[in-house]
Amino acid sequence: MTQRYKLQPAGRSRPHRDASRASRPPATPKQAAACCSPVDSLLDIELFKAFSDPTRVALLACIAKCGRACSVGEVAECCDVDLSVVSRHLALLTRSGVLEGRKDGRTVFYRVRYAEVSRALRALADALDDCQPTHSPSPRRQARSTPHG
Amino acid sequence: MTQRYKLQPAGRSRPHRDASRASRPPATPKQAAACCSPVDSLLDIELFKAFSDPTRVALLACIAKCGRACSVGEVAECCDVDLSVVSRHLALLTRSGVLEGRKDGRTVFYRVRYAEVSRALRALADALDDCQPTHSPSPRRQARSTPHG
DNA sequence: TGTATCGTTGCGTCATCGTGCAAGTGTATG
DNA sequence: CATACACTTGCACGATGACGCAACGATACA
């Protein structure tokens, strides 16, 4: 099945009650604060915090564009920062569910969890669209044009 | 036309050279750092920094769930922080292109730029998927299931 | 078993950011 | 013109986070 809500680190998964974005929106922001909606869980602070540092994002972009799992040493050649800094950034990206690490001998290979991240981003986009009263109430689409799970 | 790349504050728009994600990915992360791709501009640090503070995200979620433009005073009732803090958060969200402010008399109404934000999120999701060598090379889809521009 | 390699973790430092208070700006109202 | 209201901005302070260096595992190899 598809993971609908908040992005989790690799190897976990968590259910979450659906806030059933009812027929009409709350009248005031204060009322909105009380009623919970998919956007609450999809606005995943840890995920977006991972995307909010230039060095970290540069490292992520390098791995992403590479399209394969990369070692820490390889990734460190992208940026002019200490290897320990790279290690910490990759660890944080892993904790936030963006990367996945695999140890092979004495080297650690990090790969991007493309499907999970893009699914989380699209889910948030859908949830935001659903908040607009003028918007049609969201046909649940698959992740991409290709209908694989 | 649709704005393909980085989310901009309301009232602006910027072209950007297309990195033409070529046939095969770069061999190493270092090479990946040199060649630019849609992910570079779509990993918009200012946007995601806006989503990386709990208070700020709570305020945003309130406005989003409300589905209409809200005044600063209204939004301030959602959280237990000073009004000046709310004002600053909403200003930052505006600068990063998430909100749009409109002054009416002495009150300022902030609304969520739903379409622009969700478009930016989906564009990043697409760009990430395109980085996977195993993935089909991205049919350019419209924003949602409804085929309006 | 010693040594080199790959990566992580502890620690101190510095910059950034979130916050509250107080003062300031701009707009309506009497 | 004075006052009230809605919001913004200056300032100081504390918390968080990014960074480099050094020390520490963990694994491979001679």
CSV table of C-alpha atoms (C1' of nucleotides) in Angstrom, one decimal:
chain,number,residue,atom,x,y,z
A,1,MET,CA,0.0,0.0,0.0
A,2,THR,CA,1.0,3.6,-0.4
A,3,GLN,CA,2.3,5.6,2.6
A,4,ARG,CA,-0.1,8.5,2.7
A,5,TYR,CA,1.3,10.7,5.4
A,6,LYS,CA,4.5,11.9,7.0
A,7,LEU,CA,7.8,10.7,5.6
A,8,GLN,CA,9.5,8.4,8.0
A,9,PRO,CA,13.1,7.1,8.1
A,10,ALA,CA,13.7,3.9,6.2
A,11,GLY,CA,12.3,0.8,7.9
A,12,ARG,CA,9.5,2.5,9.7
A,13,SER,CA,5.9,3.3,9.0
A,14,ARG,CA,3.2,4.9,11.0
A,15,PRO,CA,-0.6,5.1,10.7
A,16,HIS,CA,-2.4,8.3,11.3
A,17,ARG,CA,-6.0,9.2,11.8
A,18,ASP,CA,-7.5,10.9,8.9
A,19,ALA,CA,-8.9,14.4,9.7
A,20,SER,CA,-11.6,14.0,7.1
A,21,ARG,CA,-11.3,17.5,5.8
A,22,ALA,CA,-15.1,18.0,6.1
A,23,SER,CA,-17.4,19.7,3.7
A,24,ARG,CA,-16.6,23.3,4.7
A,25,PRO,CA,-13.5,24.9,6.1
A,26,PRO,CA,-13.3,26.4,9.7
A,27,ALA,CA,-14.5,29.9,10.0
A,28,THR,CA,-11.5,31.4,11.7
A,29,PRO,CA,-7.8,30.5,12.0
A,30,LYS,CA,-8.4,29.8,15.7
A,31,GLN,CA,-11.0,27.2,14.8
A,32,ALA,CA,-8.7,25.9,12.2
A,33,ALA,CA,-6.0,25.3,14.8
A,34,ALA,CA,-8.3,23.0,16.7
A,35,CYS,CA,-9.4,20.8,13.8
A,36,CYS,CA,-6.7,18.7,12.3
A,37,SER,CA,-6.2,18.0,8.6
A,38,PRO,CA,-3.8,16.1,6.4
A,39,VAL,CA,-1.7,19.3,6.1
A,40,ASP,CA,-0.8,19.1,9.8
A,41,SER,CA,1.1,15.9,9.4
A,42,LEU,CA,2.3,16.5,5.9
A,43,LEU,CA,3.9,19.8,6.9
A,44,ASP,CA,6.7,17.7,8.3
A,45,ILE,CA,9.1,20.1,10.0
A,46,GLU,CA,12.0,17.6,10.1
A,47,LEU,CA,11.7,16.9,6.4
A,48,PHE,CA,11.8,20.5,5.5
A,49,LYS,CA,14.5,21.4,8.0
A,50,ALA,CA,16.6,18.9,6.2
A,51,PHE,CA,16.1,21.0,3.0
A,52,SER,CA,16.9,24.3,4.6
A,53,ASP,CA,20.7,24.4,4.7
A,54,PRO,CA,22.7,25.3,1.6
A,55,THR,CA,25.5,22.8,2.2
A,56,ARG,CA,23.2,20.0,3.1
A,57,VAL,CA,21.0,20.6,0.0
A,58,ALA,CA,24.1,20.8,-2.2
A,59,LEU,CA,25.2,17.4,-0.9
A,60,LEU,CA,21.7,16.0,-1.4
A,61,ALA,CA,21.5,17.4,-4.9
A,62,CYS,CA,24.8,15.7,-5.8
A,63,ILE,CA,23.6,12.3,-4.6
A,64,ALA,CA,20.2,12.8,-6.3
A,65,LYS,CA,21.7,13.8,-9.7
A,66,CYS,CA,24.1,10.9,-9.5
A,67,GLY,CA,21.2,8.5,-9.4
A,68,ARG,CA,23.0,5.9,-7.4
A,69,ALA,CA,24.2,5.2,-3.9
A,70,CYS,CA,27.3,7.3,-2.9
A,71,SER,CA,29.9,6.9,-0.2
A,72,VAL,CA,30.6,9.7,2.3
A,73,GLY,CA,34.0,10.3,0.9
A,74,GLU,CA,32.7,10.7,-2.6
A,75,VAL,CA,30.0,13.2,-1.5
A,76,ALA,CA,32.6,15.1,0.4
A,77,GLU,CA,34.4,16.0,-2.8
A,78,CYS,CA,31.4,18.0,-3.9
A,79,CYS,CA,31.6,20.7,-1.2
A,80,ASP,CA,34.5,22.5,0.5
A,81,VAL,CA,33.6,21.4,4.0
A,82,ASP,CA,35.1,18.9,6.4
A,83,LEU,CA,34.3,15.3,6.0
A,84,SER,CA,32.8,15.2,9.5
A,85,VAL,CA,30.4,17.9,8.4
A,86,VAL,CA,29.3,15.8,5.4
A,87,SER,CA,28.9,12.8,7.6
A,88,ARG,CA,26.6,14.8,10.0
A,89,HIS,CA,24.6,16.2,7.1
A,90,LEU,CA,24.0,12.7,5.6
A,91,ALA,CA,23.1,11.4,9.0
A,92,LEU,CA,20.5,14.1,9.4
A,93,LEU,CA,19.1,13.5,5.9
A,94,THR,CA,18.8,9.9,6.9
A,95,ARG,CA,17.0,10.6,10.1
A,96,SER,CA,14.5,12.8,8.3
A,97,GLY,CA,13.8,10.0,5.8
A,98,VAL,CA,15.4,11.6,2.7
A,99,LEU,CA,18.3,9.3,2.4
A,100,GLU,CA,18.9,5.7,3.3
A,101,GLY,CA,22.3,4.4,4.4
A,102,ARG,CA,23.9,1.0,3.7
A,103,LYS,CA,27.2,-0.1,5.2
A,104,ASP,CA,29.4,-2.2,3.0
A,105,GLY,CA,32.8,-3.1,4.6
A,106,ARG,CA,34.2,0.2,5.9
A,107,THR,CA,32.4,2.4,3.5
A,108,VAL,CA,28.8,3.7,3.9
A,109,PHE,CA,26.7,4.2,0.8
A,110,TYR,CA,23.8,6.7,1.0
A,111,ARG,CA,21.0,6.7,-1.6
A,112,VAL,CA,18.1,9.0,-2.1
A,113,ARG,CA,14.7,7.6,-1.2
A,114,TYR,CA,13.2,9.1,-4.4
A,115,ALA,CA,9.8,7.5,-4.3
A,116,GLU,CA,9.2,8.3,-0.6
A,117,VAL,CA,10.3,11.9,-0.8
A,118,SER,CA,8.4,12.7,-4.0
A,119,ARG,CA,5.3,11.0,-2.6
A,120,ALA,CA,5.5,13.1,0.6
A,121,LEU,CA,5.9,16.2,-1.5
A,122,ARG,CA,2.9,15.4,-3.7
A,123,ALA,CA,0.8,14.5,-0.8
A,124,LEU,CA,1.4,17.9,0.7
A,125,ALA,CA,0.6,19.5,-2.6
A,126,ASP,CA,-2.7,17.6,-2.7
A,127,ALA,CA,-3.5,18.5,0.8
A,128,LEU,CA,-2.9,22.2,0.2
A,129,ASP,CA,-5.0,22.1,-2.9
A,130,ASP,CA,-7.8,20.5,-1.0
A,131,CYS,CA,-7.8,23.4,1.5
A,132,GLN,CA,-9.0,25.7,-1.3
A,133,PRO,CA,-12.8,25.9,-1.1
A,134,THR,CA,-12.9,26.6,-4.8
A,135,HIS,CA,-11.1,23.4,-5.5
A,136,SER,CA,-12.5,20.0,-6.6
A,137,PRO,CA,-12.3,17.6,-3.7
A,138,SER,CA,-9.2,15.6,-4.7
A,139,PRO,CA,-9.4,12.4,-6.8
A,140,ARG,CA,-6.8,10.2,-5.2
A,141,ARG,CA,-4.1,9.9,-7.8
A,142,GLN,CA,-1.2,7.6,-8.1
A,143,ALA,CA,2.3,8.8,-7.7
A,144,ARG,CA,3.1,9.4,-11.4
A,145,SER,CA,1.7,8.6,-14.7
A,146,THR,CA,2.8,5.0,-14.4
A,147,PRO,CA,0.4,3.1,-12.1
A,148,HIS,CA,2.8,1.1,-10.1
A,149,GLY,CA,2.5,0.9,-6.3
B,1,MET,CA,1.8,29.6,-18.9
B,2,THR,CA,2.9,27.6,-16.0
B,3,GLN,CA,5.8,28.6,-13.8
B,4,ARG,CA,8.1,25.7,-13.9
B,5,TYR,CA,10.9,26.4,-11.5
B,6,LYS,CA,11.6,28.1,-8.2
B,7,LEU,CA,8.8,29.6,-6.2
B,8,GLN,CA,8.9,33.4,-6.2
B,9,PRO,CA,7.2,36.0,-4.0
B,10,ALA,CA,3.9,37.2,-5.5
B,11,GLY,CA,4.3,39.6,-8.4
B,12,ARG,CA,7.5,38.3,-9.8
B,13,SER,CA,8.5,35.6,-12.2
B,14,ARG,CA,11.9,34.5,-13.4
B,15,PRO,CA,13.1,32.4,-16.3
B,16,HIS,CA,15.8,29.8,-15.9
B,17,ARG,CA,18.0,27.9,-18.2
B,18,ASP,CA,17.0,24.3,-18.5
B,19,ALA,CA,19.7,21.9,-17.5
B,20,SER,CA,18.5,19.3,-20.0
B,21,ARG,CA,18.9,16.4,-17.7
B,22,ALA,CA,20.8,14.5,-20.3
B,23,SER,CA,20.6,10.8,-21.3
B,24,ARG,CA,22.7,9.4,-18.4
B,25,PRO,CA,23.5,10.7,-15.0
B,26,PRO,CA,27.0,11.9,-13.9
B,27,ALA,CA,29.3,9.2,-12.8
B,28,THR,CA,30.4,10.8,-9.5
B,29,PRO,CA,28.9,13.2,-7.0
B,30,LYS,CA,31.7,15.6,-7.8
B,31,GLN,CA,30.7,15.6,-11.5
B,32,ALA,CA,27.1,15.9,-10.4
B,33,ALA,CA,28.0,19.1,-8.6
B,34,ALA,CA,29.2,20.6,-11.8
B,35,CYS,CA,26.3,19.8,-14.0
B,36,CYS,CA,23.1,21.6,-13.1
B,37,SER,CA,19.6,20.1,-13.1
B,38,PRO,CA,16.1,21.1,-12.3
B,39,VAL,CA,16.5,19.8,-8.8
B,40,ASP,CA,19.1,22.5,-8.1
B,41,SER,CA,16.7,25.3,-8.5
B,42,LEU,CA,13.7,23.4,-7.2
B,43,LEU,CA,15.4,22.6,-3.9
B,44,ASP,CA,14.5,26.1,-2.9
B,45,ILE,CA,16.1,26.7,0.5
B,46,GLU,CA,14.1,29.8,1.3
B,47,LEU,CA,10.9,27.9,0.7
B,48,PHE,CA,11.8,25.0,2.9
B,49,LYS,CA,13.3,27.2,5.5
B,50,ALA,CA,9.9,28.8,5.8
B,51,PHE,CA,8.5,25.3,6.5
B,52,SER,CA,11.1,24.4,9.2
B,53,ASP,CA,9.8,26.2,12.3
B,54,PRO,CA,7.0,24.8,14.4
B,55,THR,CA,5.3,28.1,15.2
B,56,ARG,CA,5.5,29.3,11.6
B,57,VAL,CA,4.2,26.1,10.2
B,58,ALA,CA,1.3,26.1,12.8
B,59,LEU,CA,0.4,29.6,11.7
B,60,LEU,CA,0.6,28.6,8.0
B,61,ALA,CA,-1.6,25.5,8.6
B,62,CYS,CA,-4.2,27.7,10.3
B,63,ILE,CA,-4.5,30.0,7.3
B,64,ALA,CA,-4.3,27.1,4.9
B,65,LYS,CA,-7.1,25.2,6.6
B,66,CYS,CA,-9.2,28.3,6.9
B,67,GLY,CA,-9.2,28.5,3.1
B,68,ARG,CA,-9.4,32.3,3.0
B,69,ALA,CA,-7.3,35.4,3.6
B,70,CYS,CA,-6.8,36.1,7.3
B,71,SER,CA,-5.7,39.1,9.2
B,72,VAL,CA,-2.6,39.1,11.5
B,73,GLY,CA,-4.7,39.5,14.6
B,74,GLU,CA,-6.9,36.6,13.7
B,75,VAL,CA,-3.9,34.3,13.0
B,76,ALA,CA,-2.3,35.4,16.3
B,77,GLU,CA,-5.1,33.8,18.2
B,78,CYS,CA,-4.0,30.4,17.0
B,79,CYS,CA,-0.6,30.4,18.8
B,80,ASP,CA,0.5,31.5,22.2
B,81,VAL,CA,3.2,33.9,20.8
B,82,ASP,CA,3.4,37.7,20.7
B,83,LEU,CA,1.7,39.5,17.8
B,84,SER,CA,5.0,40.8,16.6
B,85,VAL,CA,6.2,37.3,16.3
B,86,VAL,CA,3.2,36.4,14.1
B,87,SER,CA,3.8,39.4,12.0
B,88,ARG,CA,7.4,38.5,11.4
B,89,HIS,CA,6.5,34.9,10.5
B,90,LEU,CA,3.9,36.0,8.0
B,91,ALA,CA,6.3,38.4,6.5
B,92,LEU,CA,8.9,35.6,6.1
B,93,LEU,CA,6.3,33.3,4.6
B,94,THR,CA,5.4,36.1,2.1
B,95,ARG,CA,9.1,36.7,1.2
B,96,SER,CA,9.5,33.0,0.5
B,97,GLY,CA,6.4,33.0,-1.8
B,98,VAL,CA,4.1,30.9,0.4
B,99,LEU,CA,1.8,33.7,1.4
B,100,GLU,CA,0.5,36.8,-0.3
B,101,GLY,CA,-0.4,39.9,1.7
B,102,ARG,CA,-3.0,42.5,0.8
B,103,LYS,CA,-3.6,45.6,2.9
B,104,ASP,CA,-7.2,46.8,3.4
B,105,GLY,CA,-7.4,49.9,5.5
B,106,ARG,CA,-5.3,49.2,8.6
B,107,THR,CA,-5.6,45.5,8.5
B,108,VAL,CA,-3.4,43.2,6.4
B,109,PHE,CA,-4.9,40.0,5.0
B,110,TYR,CA,-2.6,37.1,4.2
B,111,ARG,CA,-3.7,34.3,2.0
B,112,VAL,CA,-1.9,31.0,1.0
B,113,ARG,CA,-0.7,30.9,-2.6
B,114,TYR,CA,-2.0,27.3,-2.9
B,115,ALA,CA,-1.4,26.9,-6.6
B,116,GLU,CA,2.1,28.2,-6.6
B,117,VAL,CA,3.2,26.3,-3.6
B,118,SER,CA,1.7,23.0,-4.7
B,119,ARG,CA,3.2,23.5,-8.2
B,120,ALA,CA,6.6,24.0,-6.7
B,121,LEU,CA,6.3,20.9,-4.6
B,122,ARG,CA,5.1,18.7,-7.5
B,123,ALA,CA,7.9,20.1,-9.7
B,124,LEU,CA,10.5,19.1,-7.2
B,125,ALA,CA,8.8,15.7,-6.9
B,126,ASP,CA,9.0,15.3,-10.7
B,127,ALA,CA,12.6,16.4,-10.8
B,128,LEU,CA,13.6,13.9,-8.1
B,129,ASP,CA,11.8,11.1,-9.9
B,130,ASP,CA,13.6,12.1,-13.1
B,131,CYS,CA,17.0,11.6,-11.4
B,132,GLN,CA,16.4,7.9,-11.0
B,133,PRO,CA,18.0,6.1,-13.9
B,134,THR,CA,15.3,3.4,-13.7
B,135,HIS,CA,12.5,5.9,-14.0
B,136,SER,CA,10.6,6.8,-17.2
B,137,PRO,CA,11.7,10.3,-18.4
B,138,SER,CA,8.8,12.3,-17.2
B,139,PRO,CA,5.7,13.1,-19.2
B,140,ARG,CA,5.0,16.7,-18.3
B,141,ARG,CA,1.8,16.5,-16.4
B,142,GLN,CA,-0.6,19.3,-15.5
B,143,ALA,CA,-0.9,20.4,-11.9
B,144,ARG,CA,-3.9,18.1,-11.0
B,145,SER,CA,-6.3,15.7,-12.6
B,146,THR,CA,-8.3,18.6,-14.0
B,147,PRO,CA,-6.7,19.8,-17.2
B,148,HIS,CA,-7.0,23.5,-16.7
B,149,GLY,CA,-4.1,25.8,-17.1
C,1,DT,C1',49.0,-7.8,15.4
C,2,DG,C1',50.2,-3.4,13.6
C,3,DT,C1',48.7,0.0,10.2
C,4,DA,C1',46.0,2.5,7.0
C,5,DT,C1',41.3,3.7,5.5
C,6,DC,C1',36.5,5.1,6.1
C,7,DG,C1',33.4,7.1,8.8
C,8,DT,C1',31.3,8.9,13.3
C,9,DT,C1',31.2,11.5,17.6
C,10,DG,C1',32.7,15.0,21.3
C,11,DC,C1',33.8,19.6,22.0
C,12,DG,C1',34.3,24.5,21.5
C,13,DT,C1',33.2,28.5,18.6
C,14,DC,C1',30.6,31.4,15.9
C,15,DA,C1',26.6,32.8,13.2
C,16,DT,C1',21.7,32.5,12.6
C,17,DC,C1',17.1,32.5,14.3
C,18,DG,C1',13.0,32.7,17.3
C,19,DT,C1',11.1,35.4,20.9
C,20,DG,C1',9.2,39.3,23.9
C,21,DC,C1',9.1,44.0,25.0
C,22,DA,C1',8.9,48.6,23.6
C,23,DA,C1',8.6,52.1,20.3
C,24,DG,C1',7.3,53.5,15.7
C,25,DT,C1',4.2,53.8,11.3
C,26,DG,C1',0.0,54.1,9.1
C,27,DT,C1',-5.0,54.3,9.0
C,28,DA,C1',-9.6,54.9,10.7
C,29,DT,C1',-12.7,57.4,14.0
C,30,DG,C1',-14.5,60.9,17.1
D,1,DC,C1',-6.3,67.3,15.8
D,2,DA,C1',-6.3,63.7,19.3
D,3,DT,C1',-7.1,59.0,20.1
D,4,DA,C1',-7.6,54.2,19.2
D,5,DC,C1',-6.5,50.4,16.4
D,6,DA,C1',-3.7,47.1,13.3
D,7,DC,C1',0.5,46.0,12.3
D,8,DT,C1',5.7,46.5,11.8
D,9,DT,C1',10.3,47.3,13.4
D,10,DG,C1',14.4,48.0,16.7
D,11,DC,C1',16.7,45.8,20.2
D,12,DA,C1',18.4,42.5,23.5
D,13,DC,C1',18.6,37.8,24.9
D,14,DG,C1',18.6,32.8,24.8
D,15,DA,C1',18.4,28.7,21.9
D,16,DT,C1',19.5,26.3,18.0
D,17,DG,C1',22.5,24.9,14.4
D,18,DA,C1',26.7,24.6,11.3
D,19,DC,C1',31.5,24.2,11.4
D,20,DG,C1',36.5,22.5,12.1
D,21,DC,C1',39.5,20.0,14.8
D,22,DA,C1',40.7,16.1,17.2
D,23,DA,C1',39.7,11.7,19.1
D,24,DC,C1',37.5,7.6,18.6
D,25,DG,C1',35.4,3.1,16.6
D,26,DA,C1',35.2,-0.2,12.7
D,27,DT,C1',36.9,-2.6,9.0
D,28,DA,C1',40.5,-4.1,5.6
D,29,DC,C1',45.1,-5.5,4.6
D,30,DA,C1',50.0,-6.7,5.2
